[in-house]
mmCIF file of C-alpha atoms and ligand atoms in Angstrom:
data_model
loop_
_atom_site.group_PDB
_atom_site.id
_atom_site.type_symbol
_atom_site.label_atom_id
_atom_site.label_comp_id
_atom_site.label_asym_id
_atom_site.label_seq_id
_atom_site.Cartn_x
_atom_site.Cartn_y
_atom_site.Cartn_z
ATOM 1 C CA MET A 1 -180.894 -28.012 -140.347
ATOM 2 C CA SER A 2 -179.187 -29.414 -143.419
ATOM 3 C CA LYS A 3 -181.370 -31.365 -145.848
ATOM 4 C CA PHE A 4 -178.598 -33.955 -145.974
ATOM 5 C CA PRO A 5 -178.654 -36.780 -143.473
ATOM 6 C CA SER A 6 -175.924 -36.510 -140.858
ATOM 7 C CA ASN A 7 -174.866 -38.266 -137.681
ATOM 8 C CA PRO A 8 -177.688 -37.711 -135.158
ATOM 9 C CA VAL A 9 -175.224 -37.824 -132.259
ATOM 10 C CA PHE A 10 -173.762 -34.540 -133.452
ATOM 11 C CA SER A 11 -176.649 -32.985 -135.377
ATOM 12 C CA SER A 12 -178.757 -33.063 -132.213
ATOM 13 C CA LEU A 13 -176.110 -31.301 -130.108
ATOM 14 C CA PRO A 14 -176.093 -27.596 -129.295
ATOM 15 C CA THR A 15 -172.743 -25.759 -129.105
ATOM 16 C CA THR A 16 -171.240 -26.362 -125.692
ATOM 17 C CA ILE A 17 -172.470 -24.450 -122.680
ATOM 18 C CA PHE A 18 -168.952 -23.014 -122.309
ATOM 19 C CA THR A 19 -169.014 -21.448 -125.768
ATOM 20 C CA HIS A 20 -172.609 -20.305 -125.234
ATOM 21 C CA MET A 21 -171.917 -18.560 -121.930
ATOM 22 C CA SER A 22 -168.636 -17.045 -123.151
ATOM 23 C CA ALA A 23 -170.484 -15.580 -126.146
ATOM 24 C CA LEU A 24 -173.157 -14.120 -123.847
ATOM 25 C CA ALA A 25 -170.417 -12.749 -121.573
ATOM 26 C CA ALA A 26 -168.799 -10.997 -124.542
ATOM 27 C CA LEU A 27 -172.158 -9.701 -125.785
ATOM 28 C CA HIS A 28 -173.080 -8.189 -122.413
ATOM 29 C CA GLY A 29 -169.598 -7.081 -121.334
ATOM 30 C CA ALA A 30 -169.838 -9.483 -118.400
ATOM 31 C CA VAL A 31 -167.067 -10.821 -116.181
ATOM 32 C CA ASN A 32 -166.599 -14.389 -117.332
ATOM 33 C CA LEU A 33 -166.545 -16.846 -114.442
ATOM 34 C CA GLY A 34 -168.127 -19.393 -116.785
ATOM 35 C CA GLN A 35 -165.739 -21.139 -119.138
ATOM 36 C CA GLY A 36 -162.781 -22.585 -117.245
ATOM 37 C CA PHE A 37 -159.643 -20.928 -118.550
ATOM 38 C CA PRO A 38 -157.065 -18.909 -116.623
ATOM 39 C CA ASP A 39 -156.830 -15.258 -117.591
ATOM 40 C CA GLU A 40 -153.073 -15.187 -117.094
ATOM 41 C CA ASP A 41 -150.796 -17.160 -119.403
ATOM 42 C CA GLY A 42 -148.425 -19.682 -117.854
ATOM 43 C CA PRO A 43 -144.622 -19.369 -117.573
ATOM 44 C CA LYS A 44 -142.806 -17.183 -120.089
ATOM 45 C CA SER A 45 -139.901 -19.632 -120.091
ATOM 46 C CA ILE A 46 -142.211 -22.298 -121.518
ATOM 47 C CA ARG A 47 -143.478 -19.930 -124.184
ATOM 48 C CA GLU A 48 -139.891 -18.962 -125.002
ATOM 49 C CA ALA A 49 -138.826 -22.605 -125.297
ATOM 50 C CA ALA A 50 -141.718 -23.190 -127.690
ATOM 51 C CA SER A 51 -140.971 -20.083 -129.747
ATOM 52 C CA ARG A 52 -137.309 -21.082 -130.075
ATOM 53 C CA ALA A 53 -138.435 -24.489 -131.288
ATOM 54 C CA LEU A 54 -140.839 -22.844 -133.714
ATOM 55 C CA ILE A 55 -138.050 -20.765 -135.273
ATOM 56 C CA GLU A 56 -135.318 -23.372 -135.191
ATOM 57 C CA GLY A 57 -137.549 -26.298 -136.133
ATOM 58 C CA PRO A 58 -137.998 -28.979 -137.137
ATOM 59 C CA ASN A 59 -141.511 -28.020 -138.074
ATOM 60 C CA GLN A 60 -142.477 -31.186 -139.932
ATOM 61 C CA TYR A 61 -144.540 -34.067 -138.585
ATOM 62 C CA PRO A 62 -143.180 -35.193 -135.241
ATOM 63 C CA PRO A 63 -143.372 -38.896 -134.328
ATOM 64 C CA MET A 64 -146.933 -40.162 -134.134
ATOM 65 C CA ARG A 65 -146.714 -40.870 -130.398
ATOM 66 C CA GLY A 66 -145.127 -37.490 -129.674
ATOM 67 C CA ARG A 67 -141.667 -35.925 -129.392
ATOM 68 C CA ILE A 68 -139.410 -38.204 -127.372
ATOM 69 C CA GLU A 69 -138.329 -35.241 -125.195
ATOM 70 C CA LEU A 70 -141.921 -34.783 -124.082
ATOM 71 C CA ARG A 71 -142.572 -38.496 -123.591
ATOM 72 C CA LYS A 72 -139.437 -38.740 -121.436
ATOM 73 C CA ALA A 73 -140.467 -35.697 -119.432
ATOM 74 C CA LEU A 74 -143.933 -37.207 -118.903
ATOM 75 C CA ALA A 75 -142.402 -40.476 -117.704
ATOM 76 C CA ALA A 76 -140.200 -38.535 -115.251
ATOM 77 C CA HIS A 77 -143.222 -36.563 -114.034
ATOM 78 C CA ALA A 78 -145.223 -39.765 -113.433
ATOM 79 C CA LYS A 79 -142.267 -41.226 -111.544
ATOM 80 C CA ARG A 80 -141.741 -38.124 -109.436
ATOM 81 C CA PHE A 81 -145.362 -37.644 -108.381
ATOM 82 C CA TYR A 82 -146.769 -41.191 -108.341
ATOM 83 C CA SER A 83 -143.788 -43.583 -108.565
ATOM 84 C CA PHE A 84 -145.106 -44.940 -111.872
ATOM 85 C CA ASP A 85 -142.621 -46.580 -114.242
ATOM 86 C CA LEU A 86 -143.688 -45.617 -117.748
ATOM 87 C CA ASP A 87 -141.794 -46.624 -120.861
ATOM 88 C CA PRO A 88 -141.700 -43.556 -123.130
ATOM 89 C CA ASP A 89 -141.681 -45.822 -126.187
ATOM 90 C CA THR A 90 -144.763 -47.873 -125.395
ATOM 91 C CA ASP A 91 -146.775 -46.316 -122.557
ATOM 92 C CA ILE A 92 -147.327 -42.690 -123.645
ATOM 93 C CA VAL A 93 -149.142 -40.991 -126.527
ATOM 94 C CA VAL A 94 -149.112 -37.190 -126.861
ATOM 95 C CA THR A 95 -152.393 -35.767 -128.145
ATOM 96 C CA SER A 96 -153.954 -32.464 -129.128
ATOM 97 C CA GLY A 97 -155.289 -31.657 -125.683
ATOM 98 C CA ALA A 98 -157.052 -33.878 -123.216
ATOM 99 C CA THR A 99 -160.123 -33.632 -125.456
ATOM 100 C CA GLU A 100 -158.357 -35.645 -128.127
ATOM 101 C CA ALA A 101 -156.801 -37.916 -125.505
ATOM 102 C CA LEU A 102 -160.278 -38.757 -124.189
ATOM 103 C CA THR A 103 -161.625 -39.276 -127.688
ATOM 104 C CA ALA A 104 -158.744 -41.578 -128.632
ATOM 105 C CA ALA A 105 -159.111 -43.543 -125.382
ATOM 106 C CA ILE A 106 -162.878 -43.922 -125.789
ATOM 107 C CA MET A 107 -162.509 -44.873 -129.466
ATOM 108 C CA ALA A 108 -159.894 -47.447 -128.496
ATOM 109 C CA ILE A 109 -162.204 -49.187 -126.035
ATOM 110 C CA ALA A 110 -165.865 -48.543 -126.847
ATOM 111 C CA GLY A 111 -167.799 -50.000 -129.765
ATOM 112 C CA GLU A 112 -171.105 -51.555 -130.850
ATOM 113 C CA GLY A 113 -172.656 -53.693 -128.156
ATOM 114 C CA GLY A 114 -170.440 -52.301 -125.410
ATOM 115 C CA GLU A 115 -171.393 -50.108 -122.497
ATOM 116 C CA VAL A 116 -169.510 -47.215 -120.940
ATOM 117 C CA VAL A 117 -170.234 -45.964 -117.442
ATOM 118 C CA LEU A 118 -170.236 -42.201 -116.886
ATOM 119 C CA ILE A 119 -170.241 -40.677 -113.435
ATOM 120 C CA GLU A 120 -172.592 -37.700 -113.345
ATOM 121 C CA PRO A 121 -172.138 -34.788 -113.199
ATOM 122 C CA SER A 122 -170.044 -35.619 -116.217
ATOM 123 C CA TYR A 123 -167.814 -33.463 -118.431
ATOM 124 C CA ASP A 124 -169.610 -32.716 -121.677
ATOM 125 C CA SER A 125 -167.258 -34.314 -124.208
ATOM 126 C CA TYR A 126 -167.531 -37.925 -122.992
ATOM 127 C CA ARG A 127 -171.072 -38.923 -123.917
ATOM 128 C CA PRO A 128 -171.172 -37.871 -127.590
ATOM 129 C CA ILE A 129 -167.976 -39.761 -128.354
ATOM 130 C CA VAL A 130 -169.202 -42.888 -126.575
ATOM 131 C CA GLU A 131 -172.490 -42.690 -128.488
ATOM 132 C CA ALA A 132 -170.789 -41.955 -131.806
ATOM 133 C CA MET A 133 -168.838 -45.170 -131.318
ATOM 134 C CA GLY A 134 -172.148 -47.027 -131.052
ATOM 135 C CA ALA A 135 -171.690 -47.896 -127.385
ATOM 136 C CA ARG A 136 -174.378 -47.440 -124.767
ATOM 137 C CA VAL A 137 -173.987 -45.044 -121.845
ATOM 138 C CA ARG A 138 -174.943 -46.077 -118.341
ATOM 139 C CA THR A 139 -174.738 -43.521 -115.580
ATOM 140 C CA VAL A 140 -173.851 -43.377 -111.939
ATOM 141 C CA LYS A 141 -175.489 -40.225 -110.717
ATOM 142 C CA LEU A 142 -173.848 -38.634 -107.685
ATOM 143 C CA ALA A 143 -176.051 -36.713 -105.261
ATOM 144 C CA ALA A 144 -175.440 -33.276 -103.759
ATOM 145 C CA PRO A 145 -174.190 -32.062 -101.394
ATOM 146 C CA ASP A 146 -171.636 -34.820 -100.725
ATOM 147 C CA TRP A 147 -171.452 -36.292 -104.234
ATOM 148 C CA ARG A 148 -169.986 -39.546 -102.907
ATOM 149 C CA LEU A 149 -169.210 -42.471 -105.176
ATOM 150 C CA THR A 150 -170.528 -45.728 -103.698
ATOM 151 C CA GLU A 151 -169.817 -49.353 -104.472
ATOM 152 C CA GLU A 152 -173.546 -50.026 -104.582
ATOM 153 C CA ALA A 153 -174.163 -47.463 -107.323
ATOM 154 C CA LEU A 154 -171.165 -48.680 -109.300
ATOM 155 C CA ARG A 155 -172.295 -52.304 -109.077
ATOM 156 C CA ALA A 156 -175.740 -51.332 -110.313
ATOM 157 C CA ALA A 157 -174.236 -49.668 -113.398
ATOM 158 C CA PHE A 158 -171.772 -52.396 -114.335
ATOM 159 C CA THR A 159 -172.959 -55.277 -116.542
ATOM 160 C CA PRO A 160 -171.123 -57.969 -118.493
ATOM 161 C CA ALA A 161 -171.177 -55.531 -121.446
ATOM 162 C CA THR A 162 -169.274 -52.789 -119.564
ATOM 163 C CA ARG A 163 -166.126 -51.907 -121.469
ATOM 164 C CA ALA A 164 -165.048 -48.764 -119.638
ATOM 165 C CA ILE A 165 -165.789 -46.251 -116.925
ATOM 166 C CA LEU A 166 -164.812 -42.604 -117.209
ATOM 167 C CA VAL A 167 -163.373 -41.382 -113.917
ATOM 168 C CA ASN A 168 -162.746 -37.653 -113.592
ATOM 169 C CA SER A 169 -160.958 -36.659 -110.392
ATOM 170 C CA PRO A 170 -160.649 -33.813 -109.483
ATOM 171 C CA LEU A 171 -164.107 -33.672 -110.984
ATOM 172 C CA ASN A 172 -165.286 -30.863 -113.248
ATOM 173 C CA PRO A 173 -167.789 -29.272 -112.398
ATOM 174 C CA ILE A 174 -168.136 -30.170 -108.686
ATOM 175 C CA GLY A 175 -164.526 -30.105 -107.519
ATOM 176 C CA ARG A 176 -164.749 -33.542 -105.894
ATOM 177 C CA VAL A 177 -161.470 -35.392 -105.361
ATOM 178 C CA PHE A 178 -162.304 -39.070 -104.900
ATOM 179 C CA ASP A 179 -160.792 -40.381 -101.682
ATOM 180 C CA ARG A 180 -159.119 -43.665 -100.993
ATOM 181 C CA ALA A 181 -162.324 -45.401 -99.832
ATOM 182 C CA GLU A 182 -164.193 -44.413 -103.005
ATOM 183 C CA LEU A 183 -161.303 -45.496 -105.220
ATOM 184 C CA ASP A 184 -161.024 -48.798 -103.336
ATOM 185 C CA ALA A 185 -164.705 -49.427 -104.014
ATOM 186 C CA LEU A 186 -164.212 -48.613 -107.679
ATOM 187 C CA ALA A 187 -161.178 -50.905 -107.844
ATOM 188 C CA ARG A 188 -163.204 -53.778 -106.382
ATOM 189 C CA VAL A 189 -165.950 -53.314 -108.964
ATOM 190 C CA LEU A 190 -163.425 -53.068 -111.795
ATOM 191 C CA ALA A 191 -161.508 -56.122 -110.611
ATOM 192 C CA ALA A 192 -164.693 -58.160 -110.948
ATOM 193 C CA SER A 193 -165.183 -56.955 -114.548
ATOM 194 C CA ASP A 194 -163.407 -56.856 -117.911
ATOM 195 C CA ALA A 195 -163.668 -53.075 -118.028
ATOM 196 C CA VAL A 196 -160.917 -50.488 -118.159
ATOM 197 C CA ALA A 197 -160.939 -47.093 -116.466
ATOM 198 C CA ILE A 198 -160.347 -43.976 -118.528
ATOM 199 C CA CYS A 199 -159.079 -41.602 -115.871
ATOM 200 C CA ASP A 200 -159.473 -37.930 -116.722
ATOM 201 C CA GLU A 201 -156.882 -36.406 -114.404
ATOM 202 C CA VAL A 202 -156.418 -33.021 -116.086
ATOM 203 C CA TYR A 203 -156.690 -31.267 -112.691
ATOM 204 C CA GLU A 204 -154.306 -33.725 -110.989
ATOM 205 C CA HIS A 205 -152.211 -31.005 -109.322
ATOM 206 C CA LEU A 206 -155.084 -28.678 -108.490
ATOM 207 C CA VAL A 207 -156.122 -30.231 -105.160
ATOM 208 C CA PHE A 208 -156.628 -28.168 -102.036
ATOM 209 C CA ASP A 209 -156.324 -28.172 -98.257
ATOM 210 C CA GLY A 210 -153.399 -30.591 -98.177
ATOM 211 C CA ARG A 211 -155.394 -33.324 -99.911
ATOM 212 C CA ALA A 212 -153.603 -35.773 -102.208
ATOM 213 C CA HIS A 213 -154.750 -36.679 -105.687
ATOM 214 C CA ILE A 214 -154.683 -40.470 -105.860
ATOM 215 C CA PRO A 215 -154.569 -41.880 -109.388
ATOM 216 C CA LEU A 216 -156.773 -44.976 -109.622
ATOM 217 C CA ALA A 217 -153.837 -46.568 -111.478
ATOM 218 C CA SER A 218 -151.804 -46.477 -108.256
ATOM 219 C CA LEU A 219 -154.159 -48.926 -106.493
ATOM 220 C CA PRO A 220 -153.168 -52.611 -106.403
ATOM 221 C CA GLY A 221 -153.966 -54.372 -109.669
ATOM 222 C CA MET A 222 -155.311 -51.256 -111.347
ATOM 223 C CA SER A 223 -152.416 -50.040 -113.517
ATOM 224 C CA GLU A 224 -153.000 -52.736 -116.142
ATOM 225 C CA ARG A 225 -156.520 -51.439 -116.776
ATOM 226 C CA CYS A 226 -156.133 -47.678 -116.407
ATOM 227 C CA LEU A 227 -155.676 -45.134 -119.178
ATOM 228 C CA ARG A 228 -154.665 -41.827 -117.603
ATOM 229 C CA VAL A 229 -155.423 -38.589 -119.424
ATOM 230 C CA GLY A 230 -153.587 -35.330 -118.720
ATOM 231 C CA SER A 231 -153.481 -31.782 -120.056
ATOM 232 C CA ALA A 232 -150.594 -29.341 -120.242
ATOM 233 C CA GLY A 233 -153.195 -26.607 -120.612
ATOM 234 C CA LYS A 234 -154.330 -27.136 -117.037
ATOM 235 C CA MET A 235 -150.876 -27.799 -115.642
ATOM 236 C CA PHE A 236 -149.265 -24.646 -117.036
ATOM 237 C CA SER A 237 -152.205 -22.301 -117.689
ATOM 238 C CA LEU A 238 -151.833 -22.665 -121.452
ATOM 239 C CA THR A 239 -155.279 -24.005 -122.326
ATOM 240 C CA GLY A 240 -155.122 -22.746 -125.924
ATOM 241 C CA TRP A 241 -152.097 -24.892 -126.706
ATOM 242 C CA LYS A 242 -154.097 -28.090 -126.626
ATOM 243 C CA VAL A 243 -151.274 -30.386 -125.639
ATOM 244 C CA GLY A 244 -152.465 -33.469 -123.773
ATOM 245 C CA TRP A 245 -151.568 -37.096 -123.364
ATOM 246 C CA VAL A 246 -152.708 -40.600 -122.545
ATOM 247 C CA THR A 247 -150.541 -42.960 -120.508
ATOM 248 C CA GLY A 248 -151.137 -46.595 -119.705
ATOM 249 C CA PRO A 249 -150.040 -50.183 -120.260
ATOM 250 C CA ALA A 250 -148.414 -50.924 -123.616
ATOM 251 C CA ALA A 251 -151.088 -53.319 -124.847
ATOM 252 C CA LEU A 252 -153.882 -50.777 -124.381
ATOM 253 C CA MET A 253 -151.723 -47.864 -125.536
ATOM 254 C CA ARG A 254 -151.127 -49.594 -128.856
ATOM 255 C CA VAL A 255 -154.869 -49.361 -129.541
ATOM 256 C CA VAL A 256 -155.044 -45.755 -128.303
ATOM 257 C CA ALA A 257 -152.166 -44.894 -130.654
ATOM 258 C CA ASN A 258 -154.033 -46.531 -133.533
ATOM 259 C CA ALA A 259 -157.026 -44.274 -132.838
ATOM 260 C CA HIS A 260 -154.840 -41.192 -132.350
ATOM 261 C CA GLN A 261 -153.082 -41.719 -135.688
ATOM 262 C CA PHE A 262 -156.386 -41.155 -137.481
ATOM 263 C CA ILE A 263 -157.746 -38.339 -135.328
ATOM 264 C CA THR A 264 -154.851 -35.883 -135.448
ATOM 265 C CA PHE A 265 -151.803 -38.132 -135.975
ATOM 266 C CA THR A 266 -149.590 -35.581 -134.197
ATOM 267 C CA THR A 267 -149.509 -32.305 -132.291
ATOM 268 C CA SER A 268 -147.417 -29.159 -132.928
ATOM 269 C CA PRO A 269 -143.772 -30.114 -132.312
ATOM 270 C CA ALA A 270 -142.795 -26.700 -130.932
ATOM 271 C CA LEU A 271 -145.566 -26.768 -128.345
ATOM 272 C CA GLN A 272 -144.548 -30.285 -127.351
ATOM 273 C CA LEU A 273 -140.998 -29.087 -126.718
ATOM 274 C CA GLY A 274 -142.295 -26.129 -124.731
ATOM 275 C CA ILE A 275 -144.252 -28.476 -122.471
ATOM 276 C CA ALA A 276 -141.273 -30.825 -122.128
ATOM 277 C CA TYR A 277 -139.320 -27.797 -120.884
ATOM 278 C CA GLY A 278 -142.145 -26.951 -118.476
ATOM 279 C CA LEU A 279 -142.300 -30.435 -116.983
ATOM 280 C CA GLU A 280 -138.555 -30.303 -116.363
ATOM 281 C CA HIS A 281 -138.222 -26.731 -115.093
ATOM 282 C CA GLU A 282 -141.551 -25.171 -114.173
ATOM 283 C CA MET A 283 -143.464 -27.542 -111.906
ATOM 284 C CA ALA A 284 -143.080 -24.897 -109.172
ATOM 285 C CA PHE A 285 -145.447 -22.762 -111.246
ATOM 286 C CA THR A 286 -148.112 -25.465 -111.026
ATOM 287 C CA LEU A 287 -147.707 -25.924 -107.299
ATOM 288 C CA ASN A 288 -147.912 -22.147 -106.755
ATOM 289 C CA LEU A 289 -150.959 -22.026 -109.006
ATOM 290 C CA THR A 290 -152.657 -24.515 -106.700
ATOM 291 C CA ARG A 291 -152.000 -22.255 -103.700
ATOM 292 C CA ALA A 292 -153.295 -19.203 -105.547
ATOM 293 C CA LEU A 293 -156.408 -21.070 -106.691
ATOM 294 C CA GLN A 294 -157.150 -22.254 -103.173
ATOM 295 C CA ALA A 295 -156.963 -18.658 -101.934
ATOM 296 C CA ASN A 296 -159.260 -17.547 -104.777
ATOM 297 C CA ARG A 297 -161.717 -20.279 -103.856
ATOM 298 C CA ASP A 298 -161.792 -19.031 -100.271
ATOM 299 C CA VAL A 299 -162.326 -15.403 -101.262
ATOM 300 C CA LEU A 300 -165.087 -16.314 -103.693
ATOM 301 C CA ARG A 301 -166.760 -18.716 -101.297
ATOM 302 C CA ALA A 302 -166.890 -16.144 -98.497
ATOM 303 C CA ALA A 303 -168.179 -13.437 -100.812
ATOM 304 C CA ILE A 304 -170.971 -15.432 -102.441
ATOM 305 C CA SER A 305 -172.091 -16.905 -99.104
ATOM 306 C CA GLY A 306 -172.760 -13.366 -97.965
ATOM 307 C CA LEU A 307 -174.991 -12.837 -101.000
ATOM 308 C CA GLY A 308 -177.316 -15.791 -100.450
ATOM 309 C CA PHE A 309 -175.601 -18.426 -102.573
ATOM 310 C CA LYS A 310 -174.969 -21.629 -100.654
ATOM 311 C CA PRO A 311 -171.527 -22.881 -101.706
ATOM 312 C CA LEU A 312 -170.821 -26.606 -101.732
ATOM 313 C CA ALA A 313 -167.450 -28.127 -100.860
ATOM 314 C CA CYS A 314 -164.659 -27.714 -103.409
ATOM 315 C CA GLU A 315 -161.723 -30.072 -102.959
ATOM 316 C CA GLY A 316 -159.908 -29.366 -106.227
ATOM 317 C CA SER A 317 -160.117 -28.129 -109.868
ATOM 318 C CA TYR A 318 -160.926 -24.616 -111.088
ATOM 319 C CA PHE A 319 -164.533 -24.722 -109.942
ATOM 320 C CA LEU A 320 -166.785 -23.813 -107.022
ATOM 321 C CA THR A 321 -170.460 -24.771 -107.108
ATOM 322 C CA ALA A 322 -173.281 -23.159 -105.205
ATOM 323 C CA ASP A 323 -176.966 -23.686 -104.533
ATOM 324 C CA ILE A 324 -179.152 -20.845 -105.828
ATOM 325 C CA GLY A 325 -182.345 -22.033 -104.083
ATOM 326 C CA GLY A 326 -182.185 -19.166 -101.587
ATOM 327 C CA LEU A 327 -181.969 -16.569 -104.376
ATOM 328 C CA THR A 328 -184.450 -17.580 -107.049
ATOM 329 C CA ASN A 329 -187.138 -20.009 -108.180
ATOM 330 C CA GLU A 330 -185.744 -20.027 -111.705
ATOM 331 C CA SER A 331 -183.870 -22.958 -113.196
ATOM 332 C CA ASP A 332 -180.088 -22.763 -113.094
ATOM 333 C CA ARG A 333 -180.011 -22.014 -116.811
ATOM 334 C CA ALA A 334 -182.599 -19.227 -116.676
ATOM 335 C CA PHE A 335 -180.781 -17.778 -113.665
ATOM 336 C CA CYS A 336 -177.393 -17.827 -115.438
ATOM 337 C CA GLU A 337 -178.846 -16.274 -118.580
ATOM 338 C CA ARG A 338 -180.447 -13.491 -116.536
ATOM 339 C CA LEU A 339 -177.339 -12.975 -114.417
ATOM 340 C CA VAL A 340 -175.062 -12.499 -117.392
ATOM 341 C CA ARG A 341 -177.453 -9.902 -118.850
ATOM 342 C CA GLU A 342 -178.495 -8.069 -115.719
ATOM 343 C CA ALA A 343 -175.596 -8.470 -113.281
ATOM 344 C CA GLY A 344 -172.799 -8.755 -115.833
ATOM 345 C CA VAL A 345 -171.388 -12.010 -114.465
ATOM 346 C CA ALA A 346 -171.249 -15.266 -116.441
ATOM 347 C CA LEU A 347 -171.583 -18.616 -114.644
ATOM 348 C CA ILE A 348 -172.337 -22.154 -115.823
ATOM 349 C CA PRO A 349 -175.590 -23.980 -114.958
ATOM 350 C CA LEU A 350 -174.872 -27.436 -113.545
ATOM 351 C CA SER A 351 -177.874 -29.200 -115.094
ATOM 352 C CA VAL A 352 -176.004 -29.474 -118.414
ATOM 353 C CA PHE A 353 -173.687 -32.027 -116.816
ATOM 354 C CA PHE A 354 -176.584 -34.471 -116.245
ATOM 355 C CA ALA A 355 -178.368 -36.413 -118.989
ATOM 356 C CA ASP A 356 -181.761 -35.898 -117.336
ATOM 357 C CA GLY A 357 -181.127 -32.171 -116.829
ATOM 358 C CA THR A 358 -181.495 -32.249 -113.047
ATOM 359 C CA PRO A 359 -180.732 -30.910 -110.466
ATOM 360 C CA VAL A 360 -181.569 -27.354 -111.585
ATOM 361 C CA ASN A 361 -180.585 -25.479 -108.428
ATOM 362 C CA LEU A 362 -176.797 -25.380 -108.791
ATOM 363 C CA VAL A 363 -174.358 -23.143 -110.643
ATOM 364 C CA ARG A 364 -170.607 -23.292 -111.260
ATOM 365 C CA PHE A 365 -168.133 -20.444 -110.713
ATOM 366 C CA ALA A 366 -164.663 -20.670 -112.301
ATOM 367 C CA PHE A 367 -162.069 -19.125 -109.983
ATOM 368 C CA CYS A 368 -158.987 -19.611 -112.215
ATOM 369 C CA LYS A 369 -158.933 -15.826 -112.670
ATOM 370 C CA ARG A 370 -156.876 -12.912 -111.407
ATOM 371 C CA ARG A 371 -157.976 -11.762 -107.965
ATOM 372 C CA ALA A 372 -159.055 -8.395 -109.393
ATOM 373 C CA VAL A 373 -161.378 -10.166 -111.839
ATOM 374 C CA ILE A 374 -162.958 -12.186 -109.054
ATOM 375 C CA GLU A 375 -163.384 -9.020 -107.001
ATOM 376 C CA ASP A 376 -164.964 -7.270 -109.984
ATOM 377 C CA ALA A 377 -167.436 -10.147 -110.351
ATOM 378 C CA VAL A 378 -168.205 -10.102 -106.626
ATOM 379 C CA GLY A 379 -168.728 -6.322 -106.739
ATOM 380 C CA ARG A 380 -171.212 -6.720 -109.603
ATOM 381 C CA LEU A 381 -173.080 -9.476 -107.790
ATOM 382 C CA GLU A 382 -173.229 -7.370 -104.622
ATOM 383 C CA LYS A 383 -174.661 -4.446 -106.550
ATOM 384 C CA PHE A 384 -177.179 -6.728 -108.229
ATOM 385 C CA PHE A 385 -178.410 -8.618 -105.180
ATOM 386 C CA ASN A 386 -178.434 -5.708 -102.720
HETATM 387 N N1 PMP B 401 -161.460 -32.941 -119.127
HETATM 388 C C1 PMP B 401 -161.924 -32.048 -118.250
HETATM 389 C C2 PMP B 401 -162.539 -32.524 -116.984
HETATM 390 C C3 PMP B 401 -161.837 -30.685 -118.526
HETATM 391 O O1 PMP B 401 -162.316 -29.799 -117.673
HETATM 392 C C4 PMP B 401 -161.253 -30.274 -119.749
HETATM 393 C C5 PMP B 401 -161.147 -28.846 -120.175
HETATM 394 N N2 PMP B 401 -161.458 -27.896 -119.366
HETATM 395 C C6 PMP B 401 -160.774 -31.243 -120.616
HETATM 396 C C7 PMP B 401 -160.895 -32.566 -120.276
HETATM 397 C C8 PMP B 401 -160.153 -30.891 -121.930
HETATM 398 O O2 PMP B 401 -158.837 -30.460 -121.794
HETATM 399 P P1 PMP B 401 -158.005 -29.866 -123.016
HETATM 400 O O3 PMP B 401 -158.265 -28.415 -123.028
HETATM 401 O O4 PMP B 401 -156.584 -30.210 -122.708
HETATM 402 O O5 PMP B 401 -158.492 -30.532 -124.264
HETATM 403 N N1 LIG B 402 -163.270 -27.510 -119.733
HETATM 404 C C1 LIG B 402 -163.565 -26.109 -119.719
HETATM 405 C C2 LIG B 402 -164.631 -25.847 -118.684
HETATM 406 O O1 LIG B 402 -165.106 -26.739 -118.075
HETATM 407 C C3 LIG B 402 -164.077 -25.647 -121.040
HETATM 408 C C4 LIG B 402 -163.410 -26.208 -122.233
HETATM 409 C C5 LIG B 402 -164.222 -25.893 -123.439
HETATM 410 O O2 LIG B 402 -164.748 -24.812 -123.590
HETATM 411 N N2 LIG B 402 -164.362 -26.850 -124.274
HETATM 412 O O3 LIG B 402 -165.013 -24.733 -118.485
#
């Protein structure tokens, strides 16, 4: 603890569970099915396009809202997949990863006296930024095993002070993909409010079993109040690049851009050009990745079921969750910390995604790994539990 006063929002935080479990995995030589990152880098052609741009330049500050090539490619992507008409000049801001995109969007909307609704389980970066902005968090807590979003719960969380709701679909950590009925309910609640939706859609393409990802912005009346957040890291298995974006209506995007200009101002121009290339030429990679991930999910689900875990549904994302009640009386966190030490497999406890720290009987497996890595993890778990 420093003797100097600091912002309690951040001084009271531990390092993230992802960093914590990855460090334990490294310490114990464990297979890391904790932190969600693919262990194979995305297309070489994208990396080559970025390295050419790095050598040939320019390497000075790109435009504050992002390289025009990337903004045009993002507009074309939104048109192709969702029939959105985005103006690259006014409706798109390129950021340093979705993390910055979310921060800029929250900073643009939330402030003193306002409230922001989080749907729990909730990705860890949302709450501290909302609180640092002086806004109050209200939660809609979903319940296992179905984790359905209801109009009743949304109405109970919305007040006249609600400025925004964070909507993550596909949802990390539970792999829910909100369906049309849930989104309709959300749209009705939003339409009766002055709130905007900050839609974290970083896993937009990673939806399984023929399901469709429906952006909330595509529902009638919703586009004017939706800020959509995306991540090239997730789309092209390049999580370390930290290239993300926010898209939305010009009037809101102006405020997002004003926040972005004082967070990072810009993002590496070469990486932006690499991602522009990817959006134009490598979407097949992303669609194949989805197929491979679905097969990994199935292999992992079958294997852990046989070991006494009780897997829950997984409709999209990198993540499968499972109930550990049949295996242990420990909390999820104690279980994960023992498993990484004694079985050599790192997972993520789900309780960290809830402000009240419950439920404590669920864990998250990341399956965005090579099949051999998943099989190695399964082999270790088999040895441990049998
Ligand atoms: N939102 C969600 C739901 C995520 O899972 C992640 C990262 N795994 C992010 C945002 C951050 O994405 P990025 O790495 O592009 O900052
Ligand atoms: N979003 C990734 C996950 O859920 C982790 C990203 C991070 O470590 N900040 O595993």
